[in-house]
PDB file of C-alpha atoms in Angstrom:
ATOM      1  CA  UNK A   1      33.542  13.159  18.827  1.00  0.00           C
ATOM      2  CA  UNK A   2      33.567  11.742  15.218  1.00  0.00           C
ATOM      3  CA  UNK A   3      31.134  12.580  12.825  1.00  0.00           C
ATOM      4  CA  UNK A   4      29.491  10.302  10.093  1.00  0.00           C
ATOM      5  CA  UNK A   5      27.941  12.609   8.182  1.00  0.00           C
ATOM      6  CA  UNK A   6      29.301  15.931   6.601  1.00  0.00           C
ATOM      7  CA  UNK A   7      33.015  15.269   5.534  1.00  0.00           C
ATOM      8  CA  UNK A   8      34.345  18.388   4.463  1.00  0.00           C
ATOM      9  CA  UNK A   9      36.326  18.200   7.565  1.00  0.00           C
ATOM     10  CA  UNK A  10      37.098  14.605   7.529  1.00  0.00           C
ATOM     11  CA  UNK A  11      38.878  15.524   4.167  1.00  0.00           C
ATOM     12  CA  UNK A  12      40.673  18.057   6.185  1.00  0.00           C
ATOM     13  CA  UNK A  13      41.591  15.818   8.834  1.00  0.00           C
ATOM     14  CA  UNK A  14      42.866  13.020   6.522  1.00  0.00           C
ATOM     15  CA  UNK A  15      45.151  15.519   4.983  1.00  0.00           C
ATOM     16  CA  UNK A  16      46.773  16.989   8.110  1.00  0.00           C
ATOM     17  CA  UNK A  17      47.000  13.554   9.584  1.00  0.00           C
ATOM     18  CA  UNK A  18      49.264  12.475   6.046  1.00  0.00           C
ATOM     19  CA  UNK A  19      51.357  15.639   6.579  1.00  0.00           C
ATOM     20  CA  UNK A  20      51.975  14.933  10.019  1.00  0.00           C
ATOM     21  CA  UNK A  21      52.671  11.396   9.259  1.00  0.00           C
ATOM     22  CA  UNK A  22      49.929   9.880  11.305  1.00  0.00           C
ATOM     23  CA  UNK A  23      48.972   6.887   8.509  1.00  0.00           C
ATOM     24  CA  UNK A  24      46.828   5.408  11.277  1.00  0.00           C
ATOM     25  CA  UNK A  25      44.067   8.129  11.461  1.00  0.00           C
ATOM     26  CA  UNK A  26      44.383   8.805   8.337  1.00  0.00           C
ATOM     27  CA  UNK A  27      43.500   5.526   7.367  1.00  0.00           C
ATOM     28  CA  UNK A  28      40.758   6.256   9.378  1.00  0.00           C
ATOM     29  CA  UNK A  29      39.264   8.695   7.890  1.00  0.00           C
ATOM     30  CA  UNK A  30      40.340   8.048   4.719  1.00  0.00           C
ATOM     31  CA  UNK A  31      37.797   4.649   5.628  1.00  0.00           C
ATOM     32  CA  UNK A  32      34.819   7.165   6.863  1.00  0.00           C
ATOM     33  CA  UNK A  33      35.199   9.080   3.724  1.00  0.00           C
ATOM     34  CA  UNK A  34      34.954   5.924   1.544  1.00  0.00           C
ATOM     35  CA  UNK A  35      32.135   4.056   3.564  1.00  0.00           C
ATOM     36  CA  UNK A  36      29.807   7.085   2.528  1.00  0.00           C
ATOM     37  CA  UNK A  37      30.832   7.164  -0.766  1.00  0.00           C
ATOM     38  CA  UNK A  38      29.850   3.784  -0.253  1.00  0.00           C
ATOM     39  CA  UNK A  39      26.288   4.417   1.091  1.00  0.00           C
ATOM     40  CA  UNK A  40      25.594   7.120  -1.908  1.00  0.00           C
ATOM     41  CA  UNK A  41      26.447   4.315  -4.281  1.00  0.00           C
ATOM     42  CA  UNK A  42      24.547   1.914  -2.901  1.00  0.00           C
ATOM     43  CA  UNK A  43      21.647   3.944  -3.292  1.00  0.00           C
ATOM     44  CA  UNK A  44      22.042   5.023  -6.774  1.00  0.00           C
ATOM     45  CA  UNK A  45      22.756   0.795  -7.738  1.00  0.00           C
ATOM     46  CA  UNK A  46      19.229   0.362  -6.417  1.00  0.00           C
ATOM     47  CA  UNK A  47      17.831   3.363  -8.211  1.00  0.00           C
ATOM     48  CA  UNK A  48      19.744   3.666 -11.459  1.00  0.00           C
ATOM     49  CA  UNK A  49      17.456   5.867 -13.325  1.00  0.00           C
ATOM     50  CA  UNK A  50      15.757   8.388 -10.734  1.00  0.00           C
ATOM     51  CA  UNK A  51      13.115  10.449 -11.662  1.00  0.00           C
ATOM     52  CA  UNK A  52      13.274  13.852  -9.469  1.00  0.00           C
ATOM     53  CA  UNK A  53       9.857  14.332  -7.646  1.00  0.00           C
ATOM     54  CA  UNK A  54       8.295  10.919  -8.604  1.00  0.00           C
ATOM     55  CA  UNK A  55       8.509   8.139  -5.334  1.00  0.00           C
ATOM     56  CA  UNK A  56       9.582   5.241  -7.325  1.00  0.00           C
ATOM     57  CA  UNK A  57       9.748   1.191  -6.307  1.00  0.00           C
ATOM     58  CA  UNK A  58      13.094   0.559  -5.233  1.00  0.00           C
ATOM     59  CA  UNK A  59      12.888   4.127  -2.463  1.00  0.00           C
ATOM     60  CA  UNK A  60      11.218   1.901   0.182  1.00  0.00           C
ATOM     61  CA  UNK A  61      14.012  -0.816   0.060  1.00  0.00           C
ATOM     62  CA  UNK A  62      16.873   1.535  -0.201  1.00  0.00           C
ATOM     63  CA  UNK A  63      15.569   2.612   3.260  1.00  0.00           C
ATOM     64  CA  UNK A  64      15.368  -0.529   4.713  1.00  0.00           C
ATOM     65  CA  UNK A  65      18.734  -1.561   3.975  1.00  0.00           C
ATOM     66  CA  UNK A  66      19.891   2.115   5.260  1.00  0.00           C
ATOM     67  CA  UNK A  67      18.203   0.863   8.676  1.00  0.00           C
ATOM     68  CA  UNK A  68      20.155  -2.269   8.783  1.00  0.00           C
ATOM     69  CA  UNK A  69      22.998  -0.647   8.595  1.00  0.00           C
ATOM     70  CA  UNK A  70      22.119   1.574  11.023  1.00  0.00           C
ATOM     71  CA  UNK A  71      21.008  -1.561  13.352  1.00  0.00           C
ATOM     72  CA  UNK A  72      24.414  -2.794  12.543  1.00  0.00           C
ATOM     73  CA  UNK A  73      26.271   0.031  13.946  1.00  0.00           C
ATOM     74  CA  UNK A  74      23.922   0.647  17.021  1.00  0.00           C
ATOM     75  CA  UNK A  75      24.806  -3.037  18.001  1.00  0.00           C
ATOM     76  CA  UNK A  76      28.203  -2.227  17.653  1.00  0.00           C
ATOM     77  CA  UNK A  77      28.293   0.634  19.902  1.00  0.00           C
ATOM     78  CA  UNK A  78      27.046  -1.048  22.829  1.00  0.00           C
ATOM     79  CA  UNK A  79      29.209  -4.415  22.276  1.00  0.00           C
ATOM     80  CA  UNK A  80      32.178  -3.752  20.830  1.00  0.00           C
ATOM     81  CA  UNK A  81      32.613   0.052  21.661  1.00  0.00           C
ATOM     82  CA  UNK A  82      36.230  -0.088  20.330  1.00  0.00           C
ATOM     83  CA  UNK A  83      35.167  -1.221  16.984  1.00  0.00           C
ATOM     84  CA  UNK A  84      36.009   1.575  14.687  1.00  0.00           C
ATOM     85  CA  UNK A  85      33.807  -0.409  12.089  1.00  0.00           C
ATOM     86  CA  UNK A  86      30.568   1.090  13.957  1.00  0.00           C
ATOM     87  CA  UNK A  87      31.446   4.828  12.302  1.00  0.00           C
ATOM     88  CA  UNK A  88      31.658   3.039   9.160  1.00  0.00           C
ATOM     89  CA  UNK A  89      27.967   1.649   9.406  1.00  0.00           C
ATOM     90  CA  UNK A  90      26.995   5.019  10.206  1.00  0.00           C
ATOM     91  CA  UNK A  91      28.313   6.948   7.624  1.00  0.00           C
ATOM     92  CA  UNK A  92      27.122   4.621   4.639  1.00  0.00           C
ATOM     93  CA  UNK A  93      23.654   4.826   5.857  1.00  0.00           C
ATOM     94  CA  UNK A  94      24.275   8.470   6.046  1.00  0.00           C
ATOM     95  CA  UNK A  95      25.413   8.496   2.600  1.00  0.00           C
ATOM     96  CA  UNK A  96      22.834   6.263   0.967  1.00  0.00           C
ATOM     97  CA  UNK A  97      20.300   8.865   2.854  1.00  0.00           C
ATOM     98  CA  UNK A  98      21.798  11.810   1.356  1.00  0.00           C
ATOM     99  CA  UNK A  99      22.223   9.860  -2.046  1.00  0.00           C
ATOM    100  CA  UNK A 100      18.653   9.408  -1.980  1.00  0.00           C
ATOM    101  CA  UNK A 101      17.054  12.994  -1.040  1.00  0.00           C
ATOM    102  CA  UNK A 102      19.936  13.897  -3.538  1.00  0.00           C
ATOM    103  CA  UNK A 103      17.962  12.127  -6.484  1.00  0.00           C
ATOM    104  CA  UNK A 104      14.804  12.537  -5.433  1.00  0.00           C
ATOM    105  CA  UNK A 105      15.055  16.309  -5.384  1.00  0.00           C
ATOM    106  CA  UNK A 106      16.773  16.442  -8.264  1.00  0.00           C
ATOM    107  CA  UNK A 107      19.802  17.918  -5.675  1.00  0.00           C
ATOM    108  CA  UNK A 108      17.714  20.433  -3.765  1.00  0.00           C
ATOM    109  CA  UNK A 109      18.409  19.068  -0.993  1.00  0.00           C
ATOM    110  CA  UNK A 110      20.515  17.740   1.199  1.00  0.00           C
ATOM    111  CA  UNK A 111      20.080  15.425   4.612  1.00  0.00           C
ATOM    112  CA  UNK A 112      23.122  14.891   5.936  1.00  0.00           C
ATOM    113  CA  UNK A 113      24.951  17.885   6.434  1.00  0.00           C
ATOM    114  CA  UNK A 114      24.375  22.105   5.681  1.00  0.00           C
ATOM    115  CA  UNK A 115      26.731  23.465   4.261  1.00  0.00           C
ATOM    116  CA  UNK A 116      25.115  24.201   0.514  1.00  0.00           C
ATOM    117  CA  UNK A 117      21.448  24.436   2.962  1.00  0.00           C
ATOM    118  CA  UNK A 118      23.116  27.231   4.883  1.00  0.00           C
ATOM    119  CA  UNK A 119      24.437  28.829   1.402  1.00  0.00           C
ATOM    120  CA  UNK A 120      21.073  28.602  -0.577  1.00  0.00           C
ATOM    121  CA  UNK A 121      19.605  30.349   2.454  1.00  0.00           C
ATOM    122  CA  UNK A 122      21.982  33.022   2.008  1.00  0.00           C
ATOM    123  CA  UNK A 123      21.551  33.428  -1.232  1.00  0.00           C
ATOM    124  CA  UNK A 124      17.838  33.625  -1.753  1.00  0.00           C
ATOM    125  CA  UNK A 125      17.648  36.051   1.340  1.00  0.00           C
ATOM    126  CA  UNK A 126      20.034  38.552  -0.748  1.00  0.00           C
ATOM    127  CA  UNK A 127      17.602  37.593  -4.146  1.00  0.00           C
ATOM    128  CA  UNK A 128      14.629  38.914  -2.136  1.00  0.00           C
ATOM    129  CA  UNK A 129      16.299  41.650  -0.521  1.00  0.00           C
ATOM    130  CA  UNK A 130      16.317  42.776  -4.372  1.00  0.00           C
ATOM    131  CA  UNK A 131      12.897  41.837  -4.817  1.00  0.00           C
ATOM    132  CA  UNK A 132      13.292  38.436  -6.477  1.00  0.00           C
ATOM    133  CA  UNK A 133      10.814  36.105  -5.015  1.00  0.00           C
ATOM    134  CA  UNK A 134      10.944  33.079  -7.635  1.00  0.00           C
ATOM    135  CA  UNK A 135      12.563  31.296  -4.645  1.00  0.00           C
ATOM    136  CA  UNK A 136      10.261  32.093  -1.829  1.00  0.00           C
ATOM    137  CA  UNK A 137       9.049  28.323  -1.468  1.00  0.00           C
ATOM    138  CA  UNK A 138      12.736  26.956  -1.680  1.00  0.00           C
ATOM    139  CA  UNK A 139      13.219  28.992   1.281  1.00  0.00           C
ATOM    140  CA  UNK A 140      10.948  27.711   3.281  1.00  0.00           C
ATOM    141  CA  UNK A 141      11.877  24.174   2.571  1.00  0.00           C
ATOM    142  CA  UNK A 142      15.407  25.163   3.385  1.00  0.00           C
ATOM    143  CA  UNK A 143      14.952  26.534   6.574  1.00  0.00           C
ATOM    144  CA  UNK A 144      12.468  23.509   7.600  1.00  0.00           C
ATOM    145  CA  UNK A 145      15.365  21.166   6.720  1.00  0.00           C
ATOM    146  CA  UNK A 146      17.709  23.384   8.817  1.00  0.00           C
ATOM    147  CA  UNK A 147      15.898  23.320  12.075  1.00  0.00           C
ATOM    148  CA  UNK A 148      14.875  19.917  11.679  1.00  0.00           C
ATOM    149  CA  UNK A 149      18.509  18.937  11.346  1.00  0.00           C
ATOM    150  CA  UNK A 150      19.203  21.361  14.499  1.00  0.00           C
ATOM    151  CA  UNK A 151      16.206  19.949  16.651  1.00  0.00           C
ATOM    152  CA  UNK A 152      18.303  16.260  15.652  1.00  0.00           C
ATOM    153  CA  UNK A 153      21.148  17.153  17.101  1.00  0.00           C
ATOM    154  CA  UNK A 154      19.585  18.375  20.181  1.00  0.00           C
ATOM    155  CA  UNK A 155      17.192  15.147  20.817  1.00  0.00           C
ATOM    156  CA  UNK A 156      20.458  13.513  19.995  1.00  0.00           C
ATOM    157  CA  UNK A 157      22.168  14.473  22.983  1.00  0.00           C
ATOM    158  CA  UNK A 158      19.814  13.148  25.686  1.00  0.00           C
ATOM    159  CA  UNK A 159      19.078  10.311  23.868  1.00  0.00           C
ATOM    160  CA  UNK A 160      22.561   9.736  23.891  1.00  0.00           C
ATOM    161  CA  UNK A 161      22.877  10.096  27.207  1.00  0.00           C
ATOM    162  CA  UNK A 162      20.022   7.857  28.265  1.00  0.00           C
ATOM    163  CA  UNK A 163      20.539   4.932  25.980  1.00  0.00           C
ATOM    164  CA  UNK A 164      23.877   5.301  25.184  1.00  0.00           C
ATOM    165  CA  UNK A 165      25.298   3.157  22.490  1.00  0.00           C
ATOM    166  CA  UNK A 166      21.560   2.191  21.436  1.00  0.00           C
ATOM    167  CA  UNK A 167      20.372   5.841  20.963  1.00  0.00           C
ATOM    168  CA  UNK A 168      20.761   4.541  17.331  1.00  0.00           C
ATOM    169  CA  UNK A 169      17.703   2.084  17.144  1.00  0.00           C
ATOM    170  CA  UNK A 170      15.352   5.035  16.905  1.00  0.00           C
ATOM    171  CA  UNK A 171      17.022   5.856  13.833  1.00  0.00           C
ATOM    172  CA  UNK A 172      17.204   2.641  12.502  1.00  0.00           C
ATOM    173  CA  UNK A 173      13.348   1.752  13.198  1.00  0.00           C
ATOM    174  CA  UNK A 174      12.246   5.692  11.957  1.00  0.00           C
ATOM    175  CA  UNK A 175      14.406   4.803   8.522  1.00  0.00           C
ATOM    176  CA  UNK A 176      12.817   1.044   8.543  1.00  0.00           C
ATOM    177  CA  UNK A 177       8.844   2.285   9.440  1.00  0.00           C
ATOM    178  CA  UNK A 178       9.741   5.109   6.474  1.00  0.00           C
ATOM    179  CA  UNK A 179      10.690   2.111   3.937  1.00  0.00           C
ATOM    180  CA  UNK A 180       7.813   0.434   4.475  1.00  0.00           C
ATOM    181  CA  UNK A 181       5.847   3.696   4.126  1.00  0.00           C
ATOM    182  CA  UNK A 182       7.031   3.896   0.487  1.00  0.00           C
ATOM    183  CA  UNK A 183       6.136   0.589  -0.319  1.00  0.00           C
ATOM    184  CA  UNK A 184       2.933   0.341   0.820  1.00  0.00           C
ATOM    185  CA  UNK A 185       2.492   4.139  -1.439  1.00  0.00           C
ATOM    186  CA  UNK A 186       4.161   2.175  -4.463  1.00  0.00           C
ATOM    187  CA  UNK A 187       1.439  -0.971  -3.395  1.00  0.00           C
ATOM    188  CA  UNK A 188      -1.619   1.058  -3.552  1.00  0.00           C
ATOM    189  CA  UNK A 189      -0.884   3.852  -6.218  1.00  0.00           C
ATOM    190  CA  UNK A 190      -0.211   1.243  -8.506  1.00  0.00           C
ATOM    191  CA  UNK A 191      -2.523  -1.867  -8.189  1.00  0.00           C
ATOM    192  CA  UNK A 192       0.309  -4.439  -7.598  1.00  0.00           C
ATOM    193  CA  UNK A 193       2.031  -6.995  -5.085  1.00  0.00           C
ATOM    194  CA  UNK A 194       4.477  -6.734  -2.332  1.00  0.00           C
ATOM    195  CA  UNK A 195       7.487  -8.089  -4.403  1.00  0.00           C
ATOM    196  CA  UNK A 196       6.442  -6.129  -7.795  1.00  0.00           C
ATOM    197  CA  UNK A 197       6.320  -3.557  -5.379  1.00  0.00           C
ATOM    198  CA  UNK A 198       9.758  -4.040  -3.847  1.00  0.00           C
ATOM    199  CA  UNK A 199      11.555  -5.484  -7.028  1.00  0.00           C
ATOM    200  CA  UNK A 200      10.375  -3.007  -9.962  1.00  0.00           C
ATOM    201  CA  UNK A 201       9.131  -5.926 -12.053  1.00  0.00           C
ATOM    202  CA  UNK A 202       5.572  -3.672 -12.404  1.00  0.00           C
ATOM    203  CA  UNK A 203       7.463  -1.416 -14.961  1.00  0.00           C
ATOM    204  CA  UNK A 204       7.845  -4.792 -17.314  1.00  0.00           C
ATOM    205  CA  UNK A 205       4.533  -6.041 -16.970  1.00  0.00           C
ATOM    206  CA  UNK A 206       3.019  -2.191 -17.629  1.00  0.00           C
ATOM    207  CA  UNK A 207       5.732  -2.038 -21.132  1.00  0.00           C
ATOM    208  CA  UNK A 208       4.510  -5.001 -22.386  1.00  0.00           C
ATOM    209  CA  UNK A 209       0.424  -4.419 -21.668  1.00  0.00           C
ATOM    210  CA  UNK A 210       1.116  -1.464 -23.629  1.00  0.00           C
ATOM    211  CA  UNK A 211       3.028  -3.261 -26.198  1.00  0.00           C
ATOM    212  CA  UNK A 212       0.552  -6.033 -26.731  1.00  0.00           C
ATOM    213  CA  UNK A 213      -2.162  -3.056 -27.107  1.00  0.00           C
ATOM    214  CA  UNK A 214       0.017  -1.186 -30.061  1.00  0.00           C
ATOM    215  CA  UNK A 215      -0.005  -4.166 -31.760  1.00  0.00           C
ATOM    216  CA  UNK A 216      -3.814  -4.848 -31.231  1.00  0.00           C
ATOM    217  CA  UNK A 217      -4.679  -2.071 -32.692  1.00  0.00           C
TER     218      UNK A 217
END
C-alpha cells in the first residue's frame, strides 16, 4: 500500500531508502512528497490572500481542478496500473485539499491526515479535565473530522474492492459537485455572473463603485 496523503512517513521512508542506497524509491517518494507540496501550492496561487472563515471566489475552482486531478489518477489506475504517476495525481489533489481547509480555517484543521487532529484532541481533553472549557466546540469539530476521516477509510475498502482502480471517480465527482457548490454560494451572495464568480473580477468592479462614490461625494 502507498499512501497519498499524510507524509510523515514518506519522509521516513525516503530517508531509510538514501541510507540503504535504494535511489530508486527514494526518488519515489522523494516525487510523492513534492507532488503535494505541489497541490498545497497550487491552492494558495489561486487564493493568494485567504481570509479564514469567509468562502471566497476562487474556493469553487480550486476544487474543480482538485477533481481533475483526481479524474486523472483514477484513469490511470485502471489503464496504466504500473504508472507510478497515478500516486502523484493523488497526492497533489490531496495537498491542494489540505492547503485549502488549511486557509480557510485559519489552520484548524486539517483533511488529509491526523496527526495534529489526534493531538488537539488530546490536548483539550486534558484542558477540560482541569475545567477549561474555552475549547469545547473545537472538540467537537475535531472529533467529527476524525470519524469522518475513519468512516473514509472504511467505505474505501469495499469500494475498492468493487470498482477497483475507479473507486476514485466518487472522489473526483464529490470534490467537482462541491466546486460548483461554492460557486453557485459566491453567484447568489453576491449579485454577479458565472465568470466574475469564478475569476474574482467582482472585487474590482465593487473597489471602484466605491471609489467613484468617495469622489461623488
Amino acid at each position: 500500500m502507498q499512501a497519498v496523503s499524510a507524509f510523515t512517513g514518506g519522509y521516513t521512508k525516503a530517508g531509510l531508502a538514501l541510507a540503504e542506497g535504494d535511489t530508486s524509491f527514494f526518488g519515489f517518494e522523494a516525487a510523492m512528497i513534492g507532488s503535494f507540496i505541489g497541490g498545497s501550492c497550487i491552492s494558495a496561487l489561486i487564493n493568494p490572500k485567504p481570509k479564514p472563515w469567509q468562502l471566497g471566489p476562487t474556493y469553487g475552482p480550486t476544487f474543480i481542478i482538485g477533481s481533475i486531478l483526481l479524474a486523472i489518477s483514477s484513469t490511470l489506475s485502471s489503464t496504466h496500473p504500473e504508472d507510478k504517476s497515478l500516486f502523484y495525481f493523488a497526492a497533489a489533489a490531496n495537498g491542494l485539499q489540505n492547503g485549502m481547509t488549511s486557509m480557510y480555517s485559519a489552520n484548524l484543521i486539517r483533511t488529509s491526515h491526523l496527526t495534529g487532529t489526534s493531538t488537539d484532541i488530546g490536548l483539550i481533553i486534558g484542558q477540560m479535565l482541569r475545567g477549561n472549557y474555552e475549547d469545547f466546540f473545537k472538540l467537537g469539530v475535531l472529533v467529527s473530522l476524525a470519524i469522518s476521516f475513519w468512516l473514509g477509510g472504511l467505505t474505501s475498502f469495499y469500494a475498492v474492492m468493487k470498482f477497483r482502480g475507479f473507486a476514485l471517480i466518487f472522489n473526483a465527482v464529490f470534490f467537482f459537485l462541491i466546486g460548483i457548490g461554492c460557486v453557485i454560494f459566491v453567484i447568489l451572495t453576491n449579485k454577479i455572473t458565472i465568470w466574475q464568480a469564478v475569476t474574482g473580477k467582482w472585487h474590482w468592479s465593487r473597489a471602484l463603485d466605491a471609489l467613484d462614490a468617495i469622489h461623488s461625494v
